[in-house]
Amino acid sequence: MLLEVQNLKVKYGSIEALHGISFNVKEGEIVTLIGANGAGKTTTLHTITRVPPPEGPKVCEGDILFKGKSILNLEPHEVVHKLHIGLAPEGRHIFGNLTVEENLKLATYARNDDSKIKEDYKLVYRLFPRLYERRKQRSESLSGGEQQMLAVGRALMTGANFLLLDEPSMGLAPLLMYEMFRALKELNQKEGITILLIEQNALLALQFAHRGYVLDTGEIVLSGTSEELLNNPEVKKAYLGG
Ligand SMILES: Nc1ncnc2c1ncn2[C@@H]1O[C@H](COP(=O)(O)OP(=O)(O)OP(=O)(O)O)[C@@H](O)[C@H]1O
Ligand SMILES: [Mg+2]
């Protein structure tokens, strides 16, 4: 098992955001965690990537295992550079005053595998030709969708082979959304990149992932293959508009 979240309870101060959730991701899979606003999706990703308190979530029970070993004692940079987990965060957090190229370059600072870095640039620009066209452009002048692509590209440039994506469809027009998910599928199928996808757009997520979990106010209430979830009456009613 690549990632195993076990009975995870997480608090912000006195507010418990996750009430003991368990799920797993195997190597090569696309797994989605779907849920409404405030369900605890971002909290889950921030706990895995070890965003520290006080702003970050604090684990009070449970464990997170990566290849069988607990990662709760790791620092955020160790999660990125030792485990090769890349986060494309909610709200993107790219450096607006830097160009596309500079944002990508910055993500490689801790790497010394120069030939692989070159390949990764090629990969990112092949996946997202728009980023190549706009590589000299300041990132703040990109459209929301292009910034989202840059956030994914940047996660790849850290050398990640496991991507955590926080609502990559957020705010995207249908055409860009399609481009984004086509690129992500290619990453999974051709490059063997494992993906944990957090989404509010359940239909999109379940069409794309192999399997999924439904997170409802801090609890996992359902799980199954994407097909099972798409056909589940409760999922249909609550997340797919009936
Ligand atoms: N830094 C924080 N301090 C205090 N409470 C927080 C913090 N971040 C999140 N929360 C609370 O934890 C709960 C889960 O929030 P989280 O951001 O994980 O939800 P989400 O599923 O990502 O929602 P959205 O779809 O709106 O992004 C919410 O009740 C939220 O108010
Ligand atoms: Mg969120």
PDB file of C-alpha atoms and ligand atoms in Angstrom:
ATOM      1  CA  MET A   1       0.000   0.000   0.000  1.00  0.00           C
ATOM      2  CA  LEU A   2       1.363   3.425  -0.916  1.00  0.00           C
ATOM      3  CA  LEU A   3      -0.711   5.521   1.484  1.00  0.00           C
ATOM      4  CA  GLU A   4      -2.756   4.319   4.385  1.00  0.00           C
ATOM      5  CA  VAL A   5      -4.733   6.705   6.555  1.00  0.00           C
ATOM      6  CA  GLN A   6      -5.843   4.981   9.738  1.00  0.00           C
ATOM      7  CA  ASN A   7      -8.584   6.236  12.019  1.00  0.00           C
ATOM      8  CA  LEU A   8      -7.360   9.807  11.686  1.00  0.00           C
ATOM      9  CA  LYS A   9      -8.752  12.380  14.091  1.00  0.00           C
ATOM     10  CA  VAL A  10      -7.709  15.960  13.520  1.00  0.00           C
ATOM     11  CA  LYS A  11      -8.454  19.195  15.336  1.00  0.00           C
ATOM     12  CA  TYR A  12      -8.058  22.921  14.812  1.00  0.00           C
ATOM     13  CA  GLY A  13      -7.997  24.214  18.368  1.00  0.00           C
ATOM     14  CA  SER A  14     -11.133  22.767  19.912  1.00  0.00           C
ATOM     15  CA  ILE A  15     -12.885  22.045  16.580  1.00  0.00           C
ATOM     16  CA  GLU A  16     -12.583  18.463  15.415  1.00  0.00           C
ATOM     17  CA  ALA A  17     -12.507  18.540  11.604  1.00  0.00           C
ATOM     18  CA  LEU A  18     -11.884  14.814  10.997  1.00  0.00           C
ATOM     19  CA  HIS A  19     -13.586  12.321  13.289  1.00  0.00           C
ATOM     20  CA  GLY A  20     -11.509   9.206  12.622  1.00  0.00           C
ATOM     21  CA  ILE A  21     -11.250   8.593   8.889  1.00  0.00           C
ATOM     22  CA  SER A  22      -9.593   5.626   7.178  1.00  0.00           C
ATOM     23  CA  PHE A  23      -8.758   5.218   3.504  1.00  0.00           C
ATOM     24  CA  ASN A  24      -5.936   4.025   1.319  1.00  0.00           C
ATOM     25  CA  VAL A  25      -4.251   4.571  -2.023  1.00  0.00           C
ATOM     26  CA  LYS A  26      -2.297   1.936  -3.935  1.00  0.00           C
ATOM     27  CA  GLU A  27       0.551   2.679  -6.282  1.00  0.00           C
ATOM     28  CA  GLY A  28      -0.677   3.557  -9.778  1.00  0.00           C
ATOM     29  CA  GLU A  29      -4.228   4.321  -8.700  1.00  0.00           C
ATOM     30  CA  ILE A  30      -6.379   7.394  -9.033  1.00  0.00           C
ATOM     31  CA  VAL A  31      -8.424   7.676  -5.865  1.00  0.00           C
ATOM     32  CA  THR A  32     -10.882  10.467  -5.181  1.00  0.00           C
ATOM     33  CA  LEU A  33     -12.177  11.904  -1.958  1.00  0.00           C
ATOM     34  CA  ILE A  34     -15.424  13.723  -2.635  1.00  0.00           C
ATOM     35  CA  GLY A  35     -17.364  15.929  -0.282  1.00  0.00           C
ATOM     36  CA  ALA A  36     -19.146  19.238   0.129  1.00  0.00           C
ATOM     37  CA  ASN A  37     -17.763  22.509   1.526  1.00  0.00           C
ATOM     38  CA  GLY A  38     -16.249  22.054   4.955  1.00  0.00           C
ATOM     39  CA  ALA A  39     -16.278  18.232   4.766  1.00  0.00           C
ATOM     40  CA  GLY A  40     -12.596  18.104   5.681  1.00  0.00           C
ATOM     41  CA  LYS A  41     -11.019  17.482   2.275  1.00  0.00           C
ATOM     42  CA  THR A  42      -8.292  20.130   2.467  1.00  0.00           C
ATOM     43  CA  THR A  43      -7.663  19.219   6.092  1.00  0.00           C
ATOM     44  CA  THR A  44      -6.952  15.648   4.967  1.00  0.00           C
ATOM     45  CA  LEU A  45      -4.398  16.782   2.386  1.00  0.00           C
ATOM     46  CA  HIS A  46      -2.772  19.238   4.781  1.00  0.00           C
ATOM     47  CA  THR A  47      -2.427  16.521   7.386  1.00  0.00           C
ATOM     48  CA  ILE A  48      -0.731  14.210   4.890  1.00  0.00           C
ATOM     49  CA  THR A  49       1.632  16.978   3.767  1.00  0.00           C
ATOM     50  CA  ARG A  50       2.303  17.925   7.404  1.00  0.00           C
ATOM     51  CA  VAL A  51       1.315  21.604   7.291  1.00  0.00           C
ATOM     52  CA  PRO A  52       2.267  22.546  10.827  1.00  0.00           C
ATOM     53  CA  PRO A  53       0.034  24.018  13.547  1.00  0.00           C
ATOM     54  CA  PRO A  54      -1.027  26.695  14.536  1.00  0.00           C
ATOM     55  CA  GLU A  55      -2.497  27.341  11.045  1.00  0.00           C
ATOM     56  CA  GLY A  56      -2.441  23.666  10.189  1.00  0.00           C
ATOM     57  CA  PRO A  57      -4.430  20.727  11.500  1.00  0.00           C
ATOM     58  CA  LYS A  58      -3.230  18.830  14.555  1.00  0.00           C
ATOM     59  CA  VAL A  59      -3.490  15.053  14.673  1.00  0.00           C
ATOM     60  CA  CYS A  60      -4.966  13.789  17.928  1.00  0.00           C
ATOM     61  CA  GLU A  61      -5.484  10.141  17.037  1.00  0.00           C
ATOM     62  CA  GLY A  62      -4.686   7.681  14.306  1.00  0.00           C
ATOM     63  CA  ASP A  63      -1.816   7.402  11.875  1.00  0.00           C
ATOM     64  CA  ILE A  64      -0.729   8.025   8.298  1.00  0.00           C
ATOM     65  CA  LEU A  65       1.485   5.364   6.762  1.00  0.00           C
ATOM     66  CA  PHE A  66       3.505   5.752   3.583  1.00  0.00           C
ATOM     67  CA  LYS A  67       4.785   2.401   2.274  1.00  0.00           C
ATOM     68  CA  GLY A  68       4.035   0.965   5.693  1.00  0.00           C
ATOM     69  CA  LYS A  69       5.851   3.601   7.782  1.00  0.00           C
ATOM     70  CA  SER A  70       4.336   6.406   9.821  1.00  0.00           C
ATOM     71  CA  ILE A  71       5.007   9.856   8.370  1.00  0.00           C
ATOM     72  CA  LEU A  72       3.549  11.895  11.221  1.00  0.00           C
ATOM     73  CA  ASN A  73       7.027  12.836  12.461  1.00  0.00           C
ATOM     74  CA  LEU A  74       8.148  14.249   9.081  1.00  0.00           C
ATOM     75  CA  GLU A  75       8.582  17.911   8.164  1.00  0.00           C
ATOM     76  CA  PRO A  76       6.677  19.289   5.142  1.00  0.00           C
ATOM     77  CA  HIS A  77       9.849  19.494   2.997  1.00  0.00           C
ATOM     78  CA  GLU A  78      10.648  15.866   3.795  1.00  0.00           C
ATOM     79  CA  VAL A  79       7.234  14.782   2.547  1.00  0.00           C
ATOM     80  CA  VAL A  80       8.007  16.517  -0.753  1.00  0.00           C
ATOM     81  CA  HIS A  81      11.662  15.608  -1.195  1.00  0.00           C
ATOM     82  CA  LYS A  82      11.989  12.242   0.508  1.00  0.00           C
ATOM     83  CA  LEU A  83       8.593  10.699  -0.196  1.00  0.00           C
ATOM     84  CA  HIS A  84       8.118  12.468  -3.561  1.00  0.00           C
ATOM     85  CA  ILE A  85       4.601  13.556  -2.751  1.00  0.00           C
ATOM     86  CA  GLY A  86       3.558  16.745  -4.579  1.00  0.00           C
ATOM     87  CA  LEU A  87       0.649  18.943  -3.541  1.00  0.00           C
ATOM     88  CA  ALA A  88      -1.255  21.184  -5.924  1.00  0.00           C
ATOM     89  CA  PRO A  89      -2.992  23.239  -3.267  1.00  0.00           C
ATOM     90  CA  GLU A  90      -6.404  24.831  -3.128  1.00  0.00           C
ATOM     91  CA  GLY A  91      -6.080  28.461  -4.230  1.00  0.00           C
ATOM     92  CA  ARG A  92      -2.881  27.470  -6.086  1.00  0.00           C
ATOM     93  CA  HIS A  93      -0.326  29.558  -4.155  1.00  0.00           C
ATOM     94  CA  ILE A  94       1.876  30.301  -7.113  1.00  0.00           C
ATOM     95  CA  PHE A  95       4.243  33.276  -7.170  1.00  0.00           C
ATOM     96  CA  GLY A  96       2.381  35.836  -9.266  1.00  0.00           C
ATOM     97  CA  ASN A  97       5.344  38.151  -9.837  1.00  0.00           C
ATOM     98  CA  LEU A  98       7.470  35.314 -11.225  1.00  0.00           C
ATOM     99  CA  THR A  99       7.122  33.912 -14.725  1.00  0.00           C
ATOM    100  CA  VAL A 100       5.759  30.465 -15.456  1.00  0.00           C
ATOM    101  CA  GLU A 101       9.288  29.236 -16.080  1.00  0.00           C
ATOM    102  CA  GLU A 102      10.591  30.721 -12.824  1.00  0.00           C
ATOM    103  CA  ASN A 103       7.783  29.127 -10.816  1.00  0.00           C
ATOM    104  CA  LEU A 104       8.633  25.741 -12.284  1.00  0.00           C
ATOM    105  CA  LYS A 105      12.350  26.236 -11.718  1.00  0.00           C
ATOM    106  CA  LEU A 106      11.821  27.183  -8.095  1.00  0.00           C
ATOM    107  CA  ALA A 107      10.151  23.820  -7.482  1.00  0.00           C
ATOM    108  CA  THR A 108      13.351  22.002  -8.463  1.00  0.00           C
ATOM    109  CA  TYR A 109      15.628  23.740  -5.948  1.00  0.00           C
ATOM    110  CA  ALA A 110      16.224  20.679  -3.784  1.00  0.00           C
ATOM    111  CA  ARG A 111      16.910  18.323  -6.707  1.00  0.00           C
ATOM    112  CA  ASN A 112      20.222  17.390  -8.233  1.00  0.00           C
ATOM    113  CA  ASP A 113      19.065  14.896 -10.869  1.00  0.00           C
ATOM    114  CA  ASP A 114      19.604  17.337 -13.746  1.00  0.00           C
ATOM    115  CA  SER A 115      18.749  15.014 -16.603  1.00  0.00           C
ATOM    116  CA  LYS A 116      15.476  13.985 -14.951  1.00  0.00           C
ATOM    117  CA  ILE A 117      14.694  17.667 -14.284  1.00  0.00           C
ATOM    118  CA  LYS A 118      15.063  18.347 -18.014  1.00  0.00           C
ATOM    119  CA  GLU A 119      12.698  15.490 -18.791  1.00  0.00           C
ATOM    120  CA  ASP A 120      10.212  16.798 -16.261  1.00  0.00           C
ATOM    121  CA  TYR A 121      10.184  20.255 -17.907  1.00  0.00           C
ATOM    122  CA  LYS A 122       9.459  18.551 -21.210  1.00  0.00           C
ATOM    123  CA  LEU A 123       6.723  16.494 -19.612  1.00  0.00           C
ATOM    124  CA  VAL A 124       5.035  19.528 -18.031  1.00  0.00           C
ATOM    125  CA  TYR A 125       5.189  21.527 -21.277  1.00  0.00           C
ATOM    126  CA  ARG A 126       3.944  18.573 -23.305  1.00  0.00           C
ATOM    127  CA  LEU A 127       1.022  18.025 -20.926  1.00  0.00           C
ATOM    128  CA  PHE A 128       0.164  21.705 -20.795  1.00  0.00           C
ATOM    129  CA  PRO A 129       1.171  23.379 -24.077  1.00  0.00           C
ATOM    130  CA  ARG A 130      -0.427  26.608 -22.793  1.00  0.00           C
ATOM    131  CA  LEU A 131       2.249  26.807 -20.122  1.00  0.00           C
ATOM    132  CA  TYR A 132       4.941  26.488 -22.763  1.00  0.00           C
ATOM    133  CA  GLU A 133       3.389  29.290 -24.833  1.00  0.00           C
ATOM    134  CA  ARG A 134       3.233  31.470 -21.740  1.00  0.00           C
ATOM    135  CA  ARG A 135       6.533  30.458 -20.124  1.00  0.00           C
ATOM    136  CA  LYS A 136       7.962  34.015 -20.122  1.00  0.00           C
ATOM    137  CA  GLN A 137       4.745  35.550 -18.857  1.00  0.00           C
ATOM    138  CA  ARG A 138       4.236  36.671 -15.259  1.00  0.00           C
ATOM    139  CA  SER A 139       2.084  34.059 -13.560  1.00  0.00           C
ATOM    140  CA  GLU A 140      -0.412  36.562 -12.163  1.00  0.00           C
ATOM    141  CA  SER A 141      -1.445  37.339 -15.729  1.00  0.00           C
ATOM    142  CA  LEU A 142      -2.467  33.735 -16.405  1.00  0.00           C
ATOM    143  CA  SER A 143      -6.119  32.745 -16.383  1.00  0.00           C
ATOM    144  CA  GLY A 144      -7.410  30.786 -13.394  1.00  0.00           C
ATOM    145  CA  GLY A 145      -7.267  27.554 -15.365  1.00  0.00           C
ATOM    146  CA  GLU A 146      -3.732  28.187 -16.521  1.00  0.00           C
ATOM    147  CA  GLN A 147      -2.688  28.936 -12.948  1.00  0.00           C
ATOM    148  CA  GLN A 148      -4.225  25.630 -11.942  1.00  0.00           C
ATOM    149  CA  MET A 149      -2.128  23.920 -14.621  1.00  0.00           C
ATOM    150  CA  LEU A 150       0.935  25.693 -13.272  1.00  0.00           C
ATOM    151  CA  ALA A 151       0.162  24.429  -9.756  1.00  0.00           C
ATOM    152  CA  VAL A 152       0.086  20.863 -11.079  1.00  0.00           C
ATOM    153  CA  GLY A 153       3.214  21.483 -13.149  1.00  0.00           C
ATOM    154  CA  ARG A 154       5.014  22.817 -10.130  1.00  0.00           C
ATOM    155  CA  ALA A 155       4.073  19.767  -8.082  1.00  0.00           C
ATOM    156  CA  LEU A 156       5.550  17.588 -10.835  1.00  0.00           C
ATOM    157  CA  MET A 157       8.749  19.646 -10.946  1.00  0.00           C
ATOM    158  CA  THR A 158       9.502  18.745  -7.339  1.00  0.00           C
ATOM    159  CA  GLY A 159      10.061  15.229  -8.666  1.00  0.00           C
ATOM    160  CA  ALA A 160       6.768  13.906  -7.317  1.00  0.00           C
ATOM    161  CA  ASN A 161       5.402  10.558  -8.374  1.00  0.00           C
ATOM    162  CA  PHE A 162       2.367  10.857  -6.131  1.00  0.00           C
ATOM    163  CA  LEU A 163       0.167  13.906  -6.642  1.00  0.00           C
ATOM    164  CA  LEU A 164      -2.313  15.296  -4.151  1.00  0.00           C
ATOM    165  CA  LEU A 165      -4.730  17.560  -5.977  1.00  0.00           C
ATOM    166  CA  ASP A 166      -7.036  19.909  -4.098  1.00  0.00           C
ATOM    167  CA  GLU A 167     -10.020  20.651  -6.353  1.00  0.00           C
ATOM    168  CA  PRO A 168      -8.172  21.124  -9.655  1.00  0.00           C
ATOM    169  CA  SER A 169     -11.503  21.780 -11.409  1.00  0.00           C
ATOM    170  CA  MET A 170     -12.301  24.767  -9.174  1.00  0.00           C
ATOM    171  CA  GLY A 171     -13.285  27.818 -11.199  1.00  0.00           C
ATOM    172  CA  LEU A 172     -12.391  26.296 -14.562  1.00  0.00           C
ATOM    173  CA  ALA A 173     -14.443  26.704 -17.718  1.00  0.00           C
ATOM    174  CA  PRO A 174     -15.500  23.338 -19.209  1.00  0.00           C
ATOM    175  CA  LEU A 175     -12.862  23.365 -21.931  1.00  0.00           C
ATOM    176  CA  LEU A 176      -9.960  23.981 -19.535  1.00  0.00           C
ATOM    177  CA  MET A 177     -11.406  21.459 -17.107  1.00  0.00           C
ATOM    178  CA  TYR A 178     -11.378  18.888 -19.869  1.00  0.00           C
ATOM    179  CA  GLU A 179      -7.788  19.767 -20.756  1.00  0.00           C
ATOM    180  CA  MET A 180      -6.763  19.459 -17.128  1.00  0.00           C
ATOM    181  CA  PHE A 181      -8.319  16.037 -16.640  1.00  0.00           C
ATOM    182  CA  ARG A 182      -7.020  14.739 -19.943  1.00  0.00           C
ATOM    183  CA  ALA A 183      -3.516  15.735 -18.826  1.00  0.00           C
ATOM    184  CA  LEU A 184      -3.974  14.106 -15.417  1.00  0.00           C
ATOM    185  CA  LYS A 185      -5.185  10.882 -17.005  1.00  0.00           C
ATOM    186  CA  GLU A 186      -2.150  10.846 -19.263  1.00  0.00           C
ATOM    187  CA  LEU A 187       0.107  11.367 -16.242  1.00  0.00           C
ATOM    188  CA  ASN A 188      -1.446   8.377 -14.547  1.00  0.00           C
ATOM    189  CA  GLN A 189      -1.548   6.062 -17.555  1.00  0.00           C
ATOM    190  CA  LYS A 190       1.722   6.919 -19.282  1.00  0.00           C
ATOM    191  CA  GLU A 191       3.920   8.126 -16.449  1.00  0.00           C
ATOM    192  CA  GLY A 192       2.565   5.872 -13.718  1.00  0.00           C
ATOM    193  CA  ILE A 193       1.858   8.810 -11.410  1.00  0.00           C
ATOM    194  CA  THR A 194      -0.444   7.968  -8.507  1.00  0.00           C
ATOM    195  CA  ILE A 195      -3.155  10.535  -7.817  1.00  0.00           C
ATOM    196  CA  LEU A 196      -5.253  11.406  -4.795  1.00  0.00           C
ATOM    197  CA  LEU A 197      -7.902  13.793  -6.067  1.00  0.00           C
ATOM    198  CA  ILE A 198     -10.024  15.928  -3.782  1.00  0.00           C
ATOM    199  CA  GLU A 199     -13.173  17.214  -5.445  1.00  0.00           C
ATOM    200  CA  GLN A 200     -16.536  18.804  -4.865  1.00  0.00           C
ATOM    201  CA  ASN A 201     -17.453  17.998  -8.439  1.00  0.00           C
ATOM    202  CA  ALA A 202     -18.390  14.371  -7.751  1.00  0.00           C
ATOM    203  CA  LEU A 203     -19.477  13.508 -11.273  1.00  0.00           C
ATOM    204  CA  LEU A 204     -16.217  14.686 -12.770  1.00  0.00           C
ATOM    205  CA  ALA A 205     -14.134  13.014 -10.077  1.00  0.00           C
ATOM    206  CA  LEU A 206     -15.908   9.670 -10.364  1.00  0.00           C
ATOM    207  CA  GLN A 207     -15.633   9.648 -14.135  1.00  0.00           C
ATOM    208  CA  PHE A 208     -11.917  10.058 -13.757  1.00  0.00           C
ATOM    209  CA  ALA A 209     -10.891   8.010 -10.691  1.00  0.00           C
ATOM    210  CA  HIS A 210     -10.671   4.244 -10.232  1.00  0.00           C
ATOM    211  CA  ARG A 211     -12.348   4.396  -6.865  1.00  0.00           C
ATOM    212  CA  GLY A 212     -13.483   6.861  -4.294  1.00  0.00           C
ATOM    213  CA  TYR A 213     -14.549   7.766  -0.804  1.00  0.00           C
ATOM    214  CA  VAL A 214     -17.335  10.104   0.254  1.00  0.00           C
ATOM    215  CA  LEU A 215     -16.382  12.456   3.065  1.00  0.00           C
ATOM    216  CA  ASP A 216     -19.269  14.015   4.971  1.00  0.00           C
ATOM    217  CA  THR A 217     -18.500  16.477   7.797  1.00  0.00           C
ATOM    218  CA  GLY A 218     -15.346  14.732   8.903  1.00  0.00           C
ATOM    219  CA  GLU A 219     -16.473  11.164   8.353  1.00  0.00           C
ATOM    220  CA  ILE A 220     -16.152   8.727   5.482  1.00  0.00           C
ATOM    221  CA  VAL A 221     -19.697   7.557   4.863  1.00  0.00           C
ATOM    222  CA  LEU A 222     -19.282   5.555   1.662  1.00  0.00           C
ATOM    223  CA  SER A 223     -16.579   3.991  -0.464  1.00  0.00           C
ATOM    224  CA  GLY A 224     -16.319   1.874  -3.562  1.00  0.00           C
ATOM    225  CA  THR A 225     -15.288   1.763  -7.181  1.00  0.00           C
ATOM    226  CA  SER A 226     -16.240   4.819  -9.184  1.00  0.00           C
ATOM    227  CA  GLU A 227     -18.938   2.818 -10.935  1.00  0.00           C
ATOM    228  CA  GLU A 228     -20.433   1.672  -7.637  1.00  0.00           C
ATOM    229  CA  LEU A 229     -20.494   5.221  -6.306  1.00  0.00           C
ATOM    230  CA  LEU A 230     -21.926   6.680  -9.513  1.00  0.00           C
ATOM    231  CA  ASN A 231     -24.794   4.176  -9.257  1.00  0.00           C
ATOM    232  CA  ASN A 232     -25.316   4.554  -5.531  1.00  0.00           C
ATOM    233  CA  PRO A 233     -28.712   6.161  -4.822  1.00  0.00           C
ATOM    234  CA  GLU A 234     -27.396   8.181  -1.857  1.00  0.00           C
ATOM    235  CA  VAL A 235     -24.498   9.533  -3.897  1.00  0.00           C
ATOM    236  CA  LYS A 236     -26.842  10.346  -6.756  1.00  0.00           C
ATOM    237  CA  LYS A 237     -29.193  12.206  -4.453  1.00  0.00           C
ATOM    238  CA  ALA A 238     -26.604  14.125  -2.454  1.00  0.00           C
ATOM    239  CA  TYR A 239     -23.835  14.752  -4.988  1.00  0.00           C
ATOM    240  CA  LEU A 240     -25.037  14.133  -8.513  1.00  0.00           C
ATOM    241  CA  GLY A 241     -28.225  16.164  -8.521  1.00  0.00           C
ATOM    242  CA  GLY A 242     -30.733  13.318  -8.104  1.00  0.00           C
TER     243      GLY A 242
HETATM  244  N1  LIG B   1      -7.012  26.764   9.822  1.00  0.00           N
HETATM  245  C1  LIG B   1      -8.204  26.434  10.340  1.00  0.00           C
HETATM  246  N2  LIG B   1      -8.555  26.808  11.590  1.00  0.00           N
HETATM  247  C2  LIG B   1      -9.744  26.453  12.123  1.00  0.00           C
HETATM  248  N3  LIG B   1     -10.660  25.696  11.484  1.00  0.00           N
HETATM  249  C3  LIG B   1     -10.368  25.283  10.258  1.00  0.00           C
HETATM  250  C4  LIG B   1      -9.141  25.614   9.599  1.00  0.00           C
HETATM  251  N4  LIG B   1      -9.149  25.072   8.375  1.00  0.00           N
HETATM  252  C5  LIG B   1     -10.316  24.418   8.270  1.00  0.00           C
HETATM  253  N5  LIG B   1     -11.060  24.524   9.385  1.00  0.00           N
HETATM  254  C6  LIG B   1     -12.386  23.918   9.638  1.00  0.00           C
HETATM  255  O1  LIG B   1     -12.305  22.518   9.427  1.00  0.00           O
HETATM  256  C7  LIG B   1     -13.431  22.022   8.711  1.00  0.00           C
HETATM  257  C8  LIG B   1     -12.974  21.344   7.436  1.00  0.00           C
HETATM  258  O2  LIG B   1     -12.406  22.306   6.563  1.00  0.00           O
HETATM  259  P1  LIG B   1     -11.671  21.935   5.205  1.00  0.00           P
HETATM  260  O3  LIG B   1     -11.025  23.168   4.699  1.00  0.00           O
HETATM  261  O4  LIG B   1     -10.828  20.744   5.404  1.00  0.00           O
HETATM  262  O5  LIG B   1     -12.924  21.533   4.289  1.00  0.00           O
HETATM  263  P2  LIG B   1     -13.002  21.242   2.728  1.00  0.00           P
HETATM  264  O6  LIG B   1     -13.706  19.931   2.581  1.00  0.00           O
HETATM  265  O7  LIG B   1     -11.676  21.376   2.095  1.00  0.00           O
HETATM  266  O8  LIG B   1     -13.987  22.395   2.218  1.00  0.00           O
HETATM  267  P3  LIG B   1     -13.995  23.243   0.831  1.00  0.00           P
HETATM  268  O9  LIG B   1     -14.687  22.373  -0.153  1.00  0.00           O
HETATM  269  O10 LIG B   1     -14.807  24.443   1.188  1.00  0.00           O
HETATM  270  O11 LIG B   1     -12.590  23.563   0.470  1.00  0.00           O
HETATM  271  C9  LIG B   1     -14.334  23.238   8.471  1.00  0.00           C
HETATM  272  O12 LIG B   1     -15.311  23.240   9.469  1.00  0.00           O
HETATM  273  C10 LIG B   1     -13.395  24.421   8.613  1.00  0.00           C
HETATM  274  O13 LIG B   1     -14.070  25.564   9.085  1.00  0.00           O
HETATM  275 MG    MG B   2     -10.899  22.616   0.667  1.00  0.00          MG
END
